Short mmCIF file of C-alpha atoms and ligand atoms in Angstrom, two decimals:
data_model
loop_
_atom_site.label_atom_id
_atom_site.label_comp_id
_atom_site.label_asym_id
_atom_site.label_seq_id
_atom_site.Cartn_x
_atom_site.Cartn_y
_atom_site.Cartn_z
CA MET A 1 13.39 47.41 -22.18
CA ASN A 2 10.48 45.39 -24.54
CA SER A 3 12.43 43.05 -26.90
CA GLN A 4 10.37 43.76 -29.49
CA LYS A 5 11.27 47.23 -28.96
CA ILE A 6 15.20 45.63 -30.57
CA CYS A 7 14.30 42.78 -32.68
CA SER A 8 12.46 42.09 -35.16
CA PRO A 9 9.70 39.06 -35.14
CA GLY A 10 12.22 36.66 -37.35
CA CYS A 11 14.98 37.26 -34.91
CA ILE A 12 12.38 37.02 -31.39
CA ASN A 13 11.67 33.13 -33.21
CA PHE A 14 16.07 32.32 -32.72
CA ILE A 15 16.25 34.02 -29.66
CA SER A 16 12.77 32.32 -28.08
CA GLN A 17 13.90 29.08 -29.70
CA ILE A 18 17.85 29.69 -28.94
CA SER A 19 16.47 29.84 -25.16
CA ARG A 20 14.18 27.11 -25.52
CA SER A 21 16.85 24.48 -26.57
CA PHE A 22 19.29 25.18 -24.01
CA SER A 23 16.39 25.59 -21.01
CA LYS A 24 15.86 21.20 -22.75
CA SER A 25 19.49 20.43 -22.69
CA CYS A 26 18.91 22.24 -19.18
CA ALA A 27 16.65 19.70 -18.11
CA ARG A 28 18.59 17.06 -19.40
CA GLU A 29 21.53 17.35 -18.23
CA SER A 30 20.64 18.37 -15.08
CA GLN A 31 23.12 15.56 -13.31
CA LYS A 32 22.80 14.58 -9.90
CA LYS A 33 25.06 12.22 -7.81
CA CYS A 34 24.64 9.97 -4.38
CA ARG A 35 25.54 7.03 -2.49
CA LEU A 36 22.23 6.03 -1.63
CA LEU A 37 19.69 6.34 -3.15
CA VAL A 38 15.66 5.59 -2.21
CA ILE A 39 12.63 6.44 -4.95
CA GLY A 40 9.34 6.10 -2.67
CA GLY A 41 8.82 8.47 0.33
CA GLY A 42 6.55 6.30 1.74
CA THR A 43 6.80 3.25 5.14
CA GLY A 44 9.23 1.67 2.98
CA GLY A 45 11.44 4.39 1.89
CA CYS A 46 11.29 6.53 5.14
CA SER A 47 11.58 4.16 7.37
CA THR A 48 14.88 2.98 5.53
CA ALA A 49 16.40 6.24 4.17
CA ALA A 50 15.83 7.13 8.40
CA LYS A 51 18.58 3.72 9.20
CA PHE A 52 21.56 4.44 5.90
CA VAL A 53 21.67 8.33 6.97
CA ARG A 54 22.27 7.04 10.87
CA LYS A 55 24.89 4.84 9.04
CA ILE A 56 26.67 5.62 6.10
CA GLY A 57 25.93 9.98 7.23
CA ALA A 58 23.88 12.92 6.03
CA GLY A 59 24.18 13.74 3.31
CA ASN A 60 24.95 10.51 1.97
CA VAL A 61 21.36 8.94 1.04
CA THR A 62 19.08 11.09 -0.97
CA LEU A 63 15.14 9.96 -2.08
CA ILE A 64 12.46 10.43 -5.21
CA GLU A 65 9.05 11.14 -3.81
CA PRO A 66 5.86 12.66 -6.02
CA ALA A 67 4.21 13.53 -2.76
CA ASP A 68 3.18 16.65 -0.79
CA THR A 69 1.03 14.13 1.82
CA HIS A 70 3.01 10.27 3.42
CA TYR A 71 0.69 8.81 4.74
CA TYR A 72 -0.41 6.82 7.38
CA GLN A 73 -2.65 4.14 5.20
CA PRO A 74 -3.24 0.77 8.12
CA MET A 75 -5.58 3.20 9.50
CA TRP A 76 -8.12 3.92 6.10
CA THR A 77 -10.66 1.39 7.73
CA LEU A 78 -10.68 3.68 10.66
CA VAL A 79 -11.29 6.20 8.18
CA GLY A 80 -13.38 4.85 6.55
CA GLY A 81 -15.98 3.60 9.39
CA GLY A 82 -15.75 6.72 10.42
CA ILE A 83 -12.40 6.45 13.86
CA LYS A 84 -10.42 8.88 12.43
CA SER A 85 -10.56 12.22 10.31
CA LEU A 86 -8.17 11.75 6.89
CA ASP A 87 -6.31 14.67 8.00
CA ASP A 88 -5.40 11.92 11.67
CA SER A 89 -3.75 10.35 8.72
CA SER A 90 -1.49 12.78 6.97
CA ARG A 91 2.02 14.29 7.43
CA SER A 92 3.18 16.30 5.11
CA MET A 93 6.90 15.16 3.39
CA LYS A 94 8.17 16.91 4.15
CA SER A 95 8.29 16.09 7.77
CA VAL A 96 8.61 12.54 7.54
CA ILE A 97 11.62 12.61 5.54
CA PRO A 98 14.65 11.55 7.63
CA SER A 99 16.62 15.14 8.59
CA GLY A 100 20.57 14.81 6.74
CA CYS A 101 18.58 13.16 3.73
CA GLU A 102 18.03 15.02 0.16
CA TRP A 103 14.85 14.99 -1.16
CA ILE A 104 14.05 15.07 -4.93
CA LYS A 105 10.60 15.75 -5.53
CA ASP A 106 9.76 14.10 -8.94
CA LYS A 107 8.97 10.16 -10.59
CA ALA A 108 11.99 8.62 -11.24
CA VAL A 109 10.90 7.13 -14.62
CA LYS A 110 13.94 5.58 -16.48
CA PHE A 111 16.39 2.79 -14.41
CA ASP A 112 19.53 2.24 -16.07
CA PRO A 113 20.64 -1.09 -13.59
CA ILE A 114 24.27 -0.99 -16.47
CA ASN A 115 25.26 2.84 -15.56
CA ASN A 116 24.07 3.35 -11.79
CA THR A 117 21.05 5.56 -12.93
CA VAL A 118 17.82 6.47 -12.37
CA THR A 119 16.01 9.24 -14.77
CA THR A 120 13.09 11.03 -12.64
CA ALA A 121 10.84 12.42 -15.04
CA ASN A 122 12.02 16.70 -15.43
CA GLY A 123 14.88 15.08 -16.72
CA THR A 124 17.83 14.16 -13.55
CA ASN A 125 20.06 11.62 -13.82
CA VAL A 126 21.02 10.19 -10.80
CA GLN A 127 23.54 8.21 -10.26
CA TYR A 128 24.36 6.11 -7.39
CA GLU A 129 26.26 3.68 -5.57
CA TYR A 130 23.61 1.58 -3.59
CA LEU A 131 19.72 1.60 -4.96
CA ILE A 132 16.64 0.90 -2.16
CA VAL A 133 13.44 0.55 -4.81
CA ALA A 134 10.65 1.27 -2.73
CA MET A 135 7.70 2.27 -4.74
CA GLY A 136 4.15 0.81 -3.79
CA LEU A 137 1.66 -0.34 -5.53
CA GLN A 138 -0.43 1.23 -8.68
CA LEU A 139 -4.05 1.07 -7.98
CA ASN A 140 -5.69 0.74 -10.94
CA TYR A 141 -9.12 1.65 -11.10
CA GLY A 142 -9.43 2.63 -14.50
CA HIS A 143 -9.23 -0.74 -15.25
CA VAL A 144 -12.77 -1.98 -14.58
CA LYS A 145 -14.60 -0.33 -17.03
CA GLY A 146 -16.96 3.06 -15.00
CA LEU A 147 -15.61 2.40 -11.60
CA LEU A 148 -13.78 5.92 -11.64
CA GLU A 149 -16.37 7.81 -13.88
CA ALA A 150 -18.96 6.17 -10.43
CA LEU A 151 -16.48 6.82 -7.95
CA GLU A 152 -16.71 10.77 -8.88
CA HIS A 153 -20.06 10.61 -9.79
CA ASP A 154 -21.86 8.28 -7.54
CA PRO A 155 -22.50 9.26 -3.31
CA ALA A 156 -23.42 5.21 -2.86
CA VAL A 157 -19.79 4.54 -5.18
CA VAL A 158 -16.93 3.61 -2.66
CA SER A 159 -12.88 2.93 -2.11
CA ASN A 160 -10.55 3.33 1.27
CA TYR A 161 -7.74 2.52 -1.56
CA TRP A 162 -7.82 5.96 -2.40
CA ASP A 163 -7.34 9.59 -0.31
CA LYS A 164 -10.23 11.21 -2.42
CA SER A 165 -12.45 8.44 -2.04
CA LEU A 166 -11.73 7.03 1.08
CA VAL A 167 -13.44 10.56 2.36
CA LYS A 168 -16.99 9.03 0.69
CA THR A 169 -17.45 6.17 2.72
CA PHE A 170 -18.33 7.04 6.49
CA PRO A 171 -21.28 9.58 4.36
CA ALA A 172 -21.98 6.41 2.14
CA LEU A 173 -22.60 3.99 5.86
CA GLN A 174 -23.78 7.07 6.88
CA LYS A 175 -27.08 7.52 4.26
CA LEU A 176 -27.96 3.93 3.24
CA GLN A 177 -30.97 3.11 4.88
CA SER A 178 -31.64 -0.57 2.55
CA GLY A 179 -30.68 -2.81 0.12
CA ASN A 180 -27.36 -4.30 -1.68
CA ALA A 181 -24.06 -3.43 -0.20
CA ILE A 182 -21.69 -5.76 -1.45
CA PHE A 183 -17.97 -5.20 -1.08
CA THR A 184 -15.30 -5.81 -3.50
CA PHE A 185 -11.92 -8.21 -3.85
CA PRO A 186 -9.84 -7.67 -7.01
CA ASN A 187 -7.88 -10.58 -9.20
CA THR A 188 -4.62 -8.97 -8.67
CA PRO A 189 -1.95 -9.53 -5.64
CA ILE A 190 -2.76 -6.74 -3.38
CA LYS A 191 -1.67 -4.84 -0.17
CA CYS A 192 -3.31 -5.80 3.13
CA ALA A 193 -5.73 -8.51 1.57
CA GLY A 194 -7.61 -7.87 5.83
CA ALA A 195 -8.81 -3.95 4.45
CA PRO A 196 -11.55 -4.89 1.89
CA GLN A 197 -13.24 -6.61 5.10
CA LYS A 198 -12.35 -4.72 7.74
CA ILE A 199 -14.98 -2.07 5.84
CA MET A 200 -16.51 -4.69 6.43
CA TYR A 201 -17.14 -5.50 9.27
CA LEU A 202 -17.96 -2.14 10.27
CA ALA A 203 -20.47 -1.08 7.77
CA ASP A 204 -21.34 -4.69 9.13
CA ASP A 205 -21.21 -3.14 13.00
CA PHE A 206 -23.36 0.28 12.39
CA TRP A 207 -26.07 -0.80 10.89
CA ARG A 208 -27.07 -3.29 13.56
CA LYS A 209 -26.10 -0.34 15.11
CA ASN A 210 -28.27 2.15 13.93
CA GLY A 211 -31.34 -1.19 13.94
CA ARG A 212 -31.19 -1.00 9.46
CA ARG A 213 -28.68 -3.92 9.15
CA GLU A 214 -32.32 -6.35 8.98
CA ASN A 215 -32.98 -4.40 6.38
CA ILE A 216 -29.11 -4.55 4.47
CA ASN A 217 -28.33 -7.02 2.13
CA ILE A 218 -24.20 -7.33 2.99
CA SER A 219 -21.29 -9.65 0.46
CA PHE A 220 -18.32 -9.54 0.15
CA ASN A 221 -17.99 -10.53 -3.93
CA THR A 222 -14.53 -11.28 -4.71
CA ALA A 223 -12.42 -12.93 -6.63
CA LEU A 224 -10.64 -15.51 -4.55
CA GLY A 225 -11.18 -18.67 -3.44
CA VAL A 226 -11.69 -19.38 0.13
CA ILE A 227 -11.58 -15.98 2.83
CA PHE A 228 -8.24 -15.21 3.93
CA GLY A 229 -5.06 -17.68 3.03
CA VAL A 230 -3.97 -18.24 6.45
CA LYS A 231 -7.09 -21.57 7.62
CA LYS A 232 -6.74 -20.21 10.90
CA TYR A 233 -7.57 -17.27 10.30
CA ALA A 234 -10.10 -18.41 7.23
CA ASP A 235 -11.37 -20.40 9.81
CA ARG A 236 -12.77 -17.05 12.36
CA LEU A 237 -13.81 -15.12 9.78
CA SER A 238 -15.90 -17.94 7.91
CA GLU A 239 -17.88 -18.40 11.84
CA ILE A 240 -18.45 -14.38 11.97
CA VAL A 241 -19.79 -14.10 8.31
CA LYS A 242 -22.03 -16.95 9.67
CA LYS A 243 -23.01 -15.90 11.98
CA ARG A 244 -23.59 -12.48 11.14
CA ASN A 245 -25.07 -13.02 8.02
CA ILE A 246 -23.12 -12.28 5.44
CA GLY A 247 -23.23 -13.67 2.19
CA VAL A 248 -19.51 -14.61 0.79
CA ASN A 249 -19.30 -15.06 -2.92
CA PHE A 250 -15.68 -16.99 -4.85
CA ASN A 251 -15.10 -16.39 -7.41
CA LEU A 252 -16.61 -12.99 -8.86
CA ASN A 253 -14.07 -10.24 -10.09
CA LEU A 254 -15.50 -7.27 -10.49
CA ILE A 255 -15.04 -5.63 -13.81
CA GLU A 256 -18.07 -2.09 -14.25
CA VAL A 257 -20.12 -0.41 -12.99
CA LYS A 258 -22.65 0.96 -14.48
CA PRO A 259 -23.39 3.46 -11.88
CA GLU A 260 -27.50 5.20 -13.88
CA SER A 261 -28.97 1.60 -13.68
CA LYS A 262 -26.75 1.28 -10.44
CA GLU A 263 -25.17 -2.87 -11.68
CA ALA A 264 -21.88 -4.09 -10.82
CA ILE A 265 -21.47 -6.50 -13.19
CA PHE A 266 -18.22 -9.61 -12.32
CA ALA A 267 -16.65 -12.08 -14.40
CA VAL A 268 -17.22 -15.59 -13.11
CA THR A 269 -13.93 -16.56 -12.48
CA ASN A 270 -14.20 -19.92 -12.28
CA SER A 271 -16.79 -20.19 -15.41
CA ASP A 272 -13.71 -20.97 -19.25
CA LYS A 273 -17.50 -19.91 -20.70
CA GLY A 274 -16.73 -16.43 -20.27
CA GLU A 275 -19.92 -16.42 -18.15
CA THR A 276 -20.86 -13.09 -16.09
CA LYS A 277 -22.98 -12.02 -13.64
CA SER A 278 -24.51 -8.58 -12.95
CA VAL A 279 -25.76 -7.64 -9.20
CA LYS A 280 -28.08 -4.09 -8.12
CA TYR A 281 -26.15 -1.85 -5.62
CA ASP A 282 -27.16 1.03 -2.80
CA PHE A 283 -23.33 0.33 -2.01
CA LEU A 284 -20.74 -1.01 -3.29
CA HIS A 285 -17.01 -0.58 -1.80
CA VAL A 286 -14.74 -1.31 -4.52
CA THR A 287 -11.03 -2.69 -3.99
CA PRO A 288 -9.15 -1.78 -7.01
CA PRO A 289 -7.15 -4.14 -9.13
CA MET A 290 -2.83 -2.80 -8.37
CA SER A 291 0.43 -3.95 -9.01
CA SER A 292 3.55 -2.65 -9.05
CA PRO A 293 4.42 0.92 -11.17
CA ASP A 294 4.05 1.35 -14.39
CA ALA A 295 8.29 2.99 -14.48
CA LEU A 296 9.52 -0.09 -12.86
CA ARG A 297 6.97 -2.45 -15.01
CA GLU A 298 8.61 -1.46 -17.75
CA SER A 299 12.64 -1.24 -16.45
CA THR A 300 14.44 -4.71 -16.22
CA LEU A 301 14.29 -4.55 -12.85
CA VAL A 302 11.31 -7.19 -13.08
CA ASP A 303 10.79 -10.82 -12.25
CA GLN A 304 8.13 -11.67 -15.58
CA THR A 305 4.88 -11.11 -12.62
CA GLY A 306 6.96 -7.40 -13.02
CA TYR A 307 6.79 -7.15 -9.63
CA LEU A 308 10.90 -5.98 -8.44
CA ASN A 309 13.27 -9.42 -8.05
CA VAL A 310 14.28 -9.53 -5.36
CA ASN A 311 15.69 -12.94 -2.83
CA LYS A 312 12.95 -13.58 -0.83
CA GLU A 313 15.02 -13.52 2.57
CA THR A 314 17.72 -11.38 1.91
CA LEU A 315 15.53 -8.33 -0.02
CA GLN A 316 18.94 -8.44 -2.26
CA HIS A 317 18.53 -8.04 -6.51
CA MET A 318 18.67 -11.29 -7.81
CA GLU A 319 21.23 -10.13 -10.41
CA TYR A 320 22.26 -6.03 -9.68
CA LYS A 321 24.14 -6.82 -6.05
CA ASN A 322 23.49 -2.86 -5.19
CA ILE A 323 19.98 -2.59 -5.56
CA PHE A 324 18.01 -4.32 -2.24
CA GLY A 325 14.07 -3.92 -2.38
CA ILE A 326 10.74 -3.07 -0.20
CA GLY A 327 7.77 -3.38 0.95
CA ASP A 328 4.50 -3.70 -1.81
CA CYS A 329 6.59 -3.77 -5.19
CA THR A 330 9.00 -6.22 -5.02
CA ASN A 331 7.98 -9.51 -5.77
CA VAL A 332 8.77 -11.08 -1.87
CA PRO A 333 5.84 -13.66 -1.86
CA THR A 334 3.97 -13.00 1.69
CA SER A 335 1.23 -10.50 2.40
CA LYS A 336 1.78 -6.78 2.00
CA THR A 337 1.09 -5.17 4.66
CA ALA A 338 3.38 -1.97 6.88
CA ALA A 339 3.90 -5.02 9.22
CA ALA A 340 6.19 -6.48 5.91
CA VAL A 341 7.94 -3.79 5.44
CA ALA A 342 8.92 -3.03 8.90
CA ALA A 343 10.30 -6.85 9.40
CA GLN A 344 11.61 -6.35 6.32
CA ALA A 345 13.96 -2.93 7.03
CA GLY A 346 15.37 -4.97 9.60
CA ILE A 347 16.72 -7.75 7.52
CA LEU A 348 17.58 -5.22 4.56
CA LYS A 349 19.27 -2.85 7.54
CA THR A 350 22.25 -5.21 8.06
CA ASN A 351 22.16 -6.97 4.41
CA LEU A 352 22.68 -3.98 2.66
CA SER A 353 24.84 -2.78 5.35
CA ALA A 354 27.18 -6.05 4.09
CA VAL A 355 27.32 -4.93 1.38
CA ILE A 356 28.76 -1.23 1.82
CA ASP A 357 31.34 -3.01 4.33
CA GLY A 358 32.49 -5.60 1.77
CA LYS A 359 31.05 -8.56 3.90
CA PRO A 360 28.64 -11.49 2.57
CA VAL A 361 24.93 -10.75 2.93
CA GLN A 362 23.55 -13.22 5.66
CA SER A 363 20.30 -11.60 7.88
CA LEU A 364 16.84 -13.91 5.88
CA TYR A 365 13.28 -12.21 6.48
CA ASN A 366 11.43 -15.33 7.14
CA GLY A 367 8.45 -13.32 5.66
CA TYR A 368 6.26 -11.71 9.07
CA THR A 369 3.16 -10.97 7.55
CA SER A 370 0.64 -8.98 10.18
CA CYS A 371 -3.36 -7.80 9.27
CA PRO A 372 -5.08 -6.71 12.15
CA LEU A 373 -8.45 -7.59 11.05
CA VAL A 374 -10.92 -4.76 12.40
CA THR A 375 -14.42 -7.84 13.19
CA SER A 376 -16.03 -4.64 15.04
CA TYR A 377 -15.90 -0.96 16.22
CA SER A 378 -14.79 -2.54 19.35
CA LYS A 379 -12.77 -5.98 18.38
CA CYS A 380 -10.02 -7.09 17.15
CA ILE A 381 -8.29 -10.13 15.25
CA LEU A 382 -4.68 -9.76 15.06
CA ALA A 383 -3.45 -11.51 12.42
CA GLU A 384 -0.09 -12.18 12.25
CA PHE A 385 1.30 -15.16 10.60
CA ASP A 386 5.24 -16.21 7.83
CA PHE A 387 5.69 -17.26 3.99
CA ASN A 388 4.56 -20.24 4.94
CA GLY A 389 0.82 -19.29 6.37
CA GLN A 390 2.13 -20.67 9.51
CA PRO A 391 0.32 -18.40 12.28
CA LEU A 392 3.02 -16.36 14.04
CA GLU A 393 1.79 -14.72 16.64
CA THR A 394 3.30 -12.17 19.18
CA PHE A 395 1.28 -12.25 22.73
CA PRO A 396 1.54 -15.88 24.65
CA VAL A 397 -3.30 -16.03 24.19
CA ASP A 398 -4.96 -16.97 21.28
CA GLN A 399 -4.14 -14.37 18.53
CA GLY A 400 -7.28 -16.11 16.56
CA LYS A 401 -9.83 -14.65 18.36
CA GLU A 402 -11.47 -11.14 18.27
CA ARG A 403 -10.78 -8.82 21.05
CA ARG A 404 -10.88 -5.62 22.91
CA SER A 405 -7.10 -5.13 23.50
CA MET A 406 -6.03 -6.00 19.96
CA PHE A 407 -8.89 -3.46 18.58
CA LEU A 408 -7.27 -0.76 21.11
CA MET A 409 -3.45 -1.58 20.30
CA LYS A 410 -4.78 -0.26 16.50
CA LYS A 411 -6.32 2.13 16.93
CA TYR A 412 -4.23 4.02 19.20
CA PHE A 413 -0.29 2.35 19.45
CA MET A 414 0.22 1.49 16.19
CA PRO A 415 -0.55 4.52 14.43
CA PHE A 416 2.19 5.96 17.48
CA LEU A 417 4.85 3.18 17.12
CA TYR A 418 4.28 4.60 12.84
CA TRP A 419 4.61 8.30 13.12
CA ASN A 420 7.77 8.12 16.56
CA GLY A 421 9.00 4.54 15.94
CA MET A 422 8.53 3.24 12.62
CA LEU A 423 8.95 6.45 10.27
CA LYS A 424 12.29 7.05 12.32
CA GLY A 425 14.01 3.75 11.30
CA TYR A 426 13.72 2.89 14.90
CA TRP A 427 10.78 -0.11 14.84
CA ASN A 428 11.93 -3.14 13.34
CA GLY A 429 8.51 -5.76 14.14
CA PRO A 430 7.66 -7.07 17.43
CA GLY A 431 10.29 -10.18 16.14
CA VAL A 432 12.28 -9.57 19.74
CA PHE A 433 9.17 -9.16 22.19
CA ARG A 434 7.88 -12.15 20.07
CA LYS A 435 10.59 -14.18 21.10
CA ILE A 436 10.75 -13.46 25.36
CA MET A 437 6.35 -13.50 24.97
CA ARG A 438 6.63 -16.76 23.21
CA LEU A 439 9.96 -18.06 24.97
CA GLY A 440 11.77 -18.19 22.27
CA GLN A 441 9.43 -19.76 20.21
P1 FAD B 1 3.78 3.72 0.17
O1 FAD B 1 3.67 3.27 2.08
O2 FAD B 1 2.60 2.72 -0.61
O3 FAD B 1 5.06 3.85 -0.77
C1 FAD B 1 4.84 4.05 -1.78
C2 FAD B 1 5.47 5.28 -2.33
O4 FAD B 1 6.07 5.70 -3.51
C3 FAD B 1 4.46 6.29 -2.23
O5 FAD B 1 5.24 7.48 -1.93
C4 FAD B 1 4.23 6.68 -4.16
O6 FAD B 1 4.62 8.32 -4.29
C5 FAD B 1 6.67 6.62 -4.60
N1 FAD B 1 6.30 6.33 -5.45
C6 FAD B 1 5.25 5.83 -6.54
N2 FAD B 1 5.32 5.93 -7.79
C7 FAD B 1 7.16 6.92 -7.55
C8 FAD B 1 7.59 6.91 -9.07
N3 FAD B 1 8.42 6.37 -9.83
N4 FAD B 1 8.58 7.81 -8.32
C9 FAD B 1 8.69 7.43 -6.75
N5 FAD B 1 8.15 7.47 -5.78
C10 FAD B 1 7.28 6.80 -6.61
N6 FAD B 1 -0.25 -2.84 6.45
C11 FAD B 1 0.41 -2.79 7.81
O7 FAD B 1 0.72 -3.61 8.34
N7 FAD B 1 -2.40 -3.03 8.39
C12 FAD B 1 -2.66 -2.50 8.16
O8 FAD B 1 -3.68 -3.15 8.92
C13 FAD B 1 -3.16 -2.28 6.73
N8 FAD B 1 -4.25 -1.65 6.24
C14 FAD B 1 -4.21 -0.51 5.18
C15 FAD B 1 -6.04 -0.48 4.72
C16 FAD B 1 -5.60 0.11 3.14
C17 FAD B 1 -7.14 1.12 2.89
C18 FAD B 1 -4.84 0.41 3.03
C19 FAD B 1 -4.93 1.73 1.37
C20 FAD B 1 -3.44 0.06 2.99
C21 FAD B 1 -2.93 -1.13 4.59
N9 FAD B 1 -2.06 -1.70 5.01
C22 FAD B 1 -1.68 -2.49 5.79
C23 FAD B 1 -1.15 -1.59 4.00
C24 FAD B 1 0.10 -0.39 4.54
O9 FAD B 1 -0.50 0.79 3.90
C25 FAD B 1 0.71 -0.94 2.15
O10 FAD B 1 1.51 -2.42 2.54
C26 FAD B 1 2.13 0.38 3.33
O11 FAD B 1 2.07 1.31 3.33
C27 FAD B 1 3.26 -0.65 1.59
O12 FAD B 1 4.80 0.59 1.94
P2 FAD B 1 5.38 0.60 1.31
O13 FAD B 1 6.69 1.56 1.03
O14 FAD B 1 5.58 -0.35 0.43
O15 FAD B 1 4.54 1.32 -0.68
#
C-alpha cells in the first residue's frame, strides 16, 4: 500500500523525520566490544592480527580497514618497471584478514584512549582492552600544486606510490624517446626511501636496452642532502649514478607541476631567500609528500611530529600502556619498510603478550630495516641496517655489491614469503638466519 494514500503531507514529513532520527541514533549507538582491536589491514595489521588470533583465540580480535584490496607494495617498483603486473601485487582484503578475526570494513576516525574506544566513519564505537595501531602513511599528492591534475591528464607524469598512477609508469617509460626524465624525492619521511631511486635505475636500464639512453637526460632531484641515509650504500649508489651518467641534484623539493608547459617547479631547500627552480620535463616520476593519516594525526596518540608516539624499542605507547604501534605510522626512527614491520611484529607480539599476561615488557627492537635497492633489470643491492645506520646484513657476503642473487630473491622469494609467511604471522625478519649465517653476530 502506498503511504501517500493514508497520510497527509504533514504526516509523511513527521514519519520521515522520526525514521531519520531513528536510523541516525541507531548509527550513533552502534557499539561493539573486543579484546584486541587492530586499526589497519596492511602489512603490520594483518601480520599482528594473525599472531594474536592464535594467542588469544578466534573471536577476540577485531580489525578496522576500509579497503577492499590488500597490496604487496614492495612489488610496485617491479610493476612500474613492467616486470610484474598490478594484479600480481594484490589480493582481496577478505583473503588476507586472518580467519577468526572480525573485519569492520570502515575507517577509524576518532580515538578515545581514556575510554578505550575507537569510532568509525559510520558511527560504530568499538571498545577494546588492547589496541594495535597500524595505519601506514597518507600520500599527500594534493600538497604539490597541479600534481593531481597532472597525474590524471599528463601521461608523462607518473608515480609508483599509488595504484592508480603506478599503472602509467611502464607505458610512459616505453613511450619516451628523448628529453628530460626527472625523478623526485620529497621533504617528508616516506615509505621505502630507496623506491624513488629504484624506478630510476630500472628506467635507465630500460632506455639503454632500447638504444635511447643517449637522447635522455636523467636527473634525481631530492629534497635531501644525501643520496641514501646509510654511508656504505650511499657510497655504492654514488658510484652507480656516476657510472651511468645520472645527474643528482640535492636540496630540491617539488612544489608545483605545470603540465601545460611541462614544467616542474622545485623549492631550493637550502636557500633562505625562498628561491625556486623550474625544470622542463618529458617524463616525471613523483614521490609525494607523506604524513601519518589525518585521523591519527588529529588524535592525542601522536608526538609533536604527528606520528604514533611509541617507545622505539618496545613499541608500547608512551602514555597508554594497552596501546602498541607498528610500521609506517609510528615515530620509530628507522626507515619505513615492510622489512622493518616484519622485525617489529615479533617484538610487538612478545611485548603485548606480556602486558596481556600481566608481565613486564622486555623484548627490544634494534631498528632493523631493509631496502632491496634494485639497480637494473637483473641486479640488486640488499641494504640492511639498524637504528644507528649501521649495516646489519644477513648473508656472509658484501651486500653493498650489486648481485643477481639478491634481485632473484626480491622478484621471486620475497613475495612468496610475504603472502605465505608474513601476513600469516609466521615471519619476524631474518634475525635468526643472520645469527646462524654470521656465526652469532
Ligand atoms: P600499510 O601496509 O600501508 O597499511 C596501512 C593500512 O592502514 C592500509 O591498508 C590502510 O588502508 C589502512 N588505514 C589507513 N587509514 C586508516 C583508517 N583511518 N582506519 C582504518 N584503516 C586505515 N618495503 C620493503 O620492505 N621493501 C621494499 O622493497 C619496499 N618497496 C616499496 C615500494 C613502494 C613503491 C612502496 C609504496 C612501498 C614499498 N615498501 C617496501 C614499503 C612497505 O610497503 C611499507 O613500509 C609497509 O607496507 C608498511 O606497513 P604498514 O602496515 O605500516 O602500512
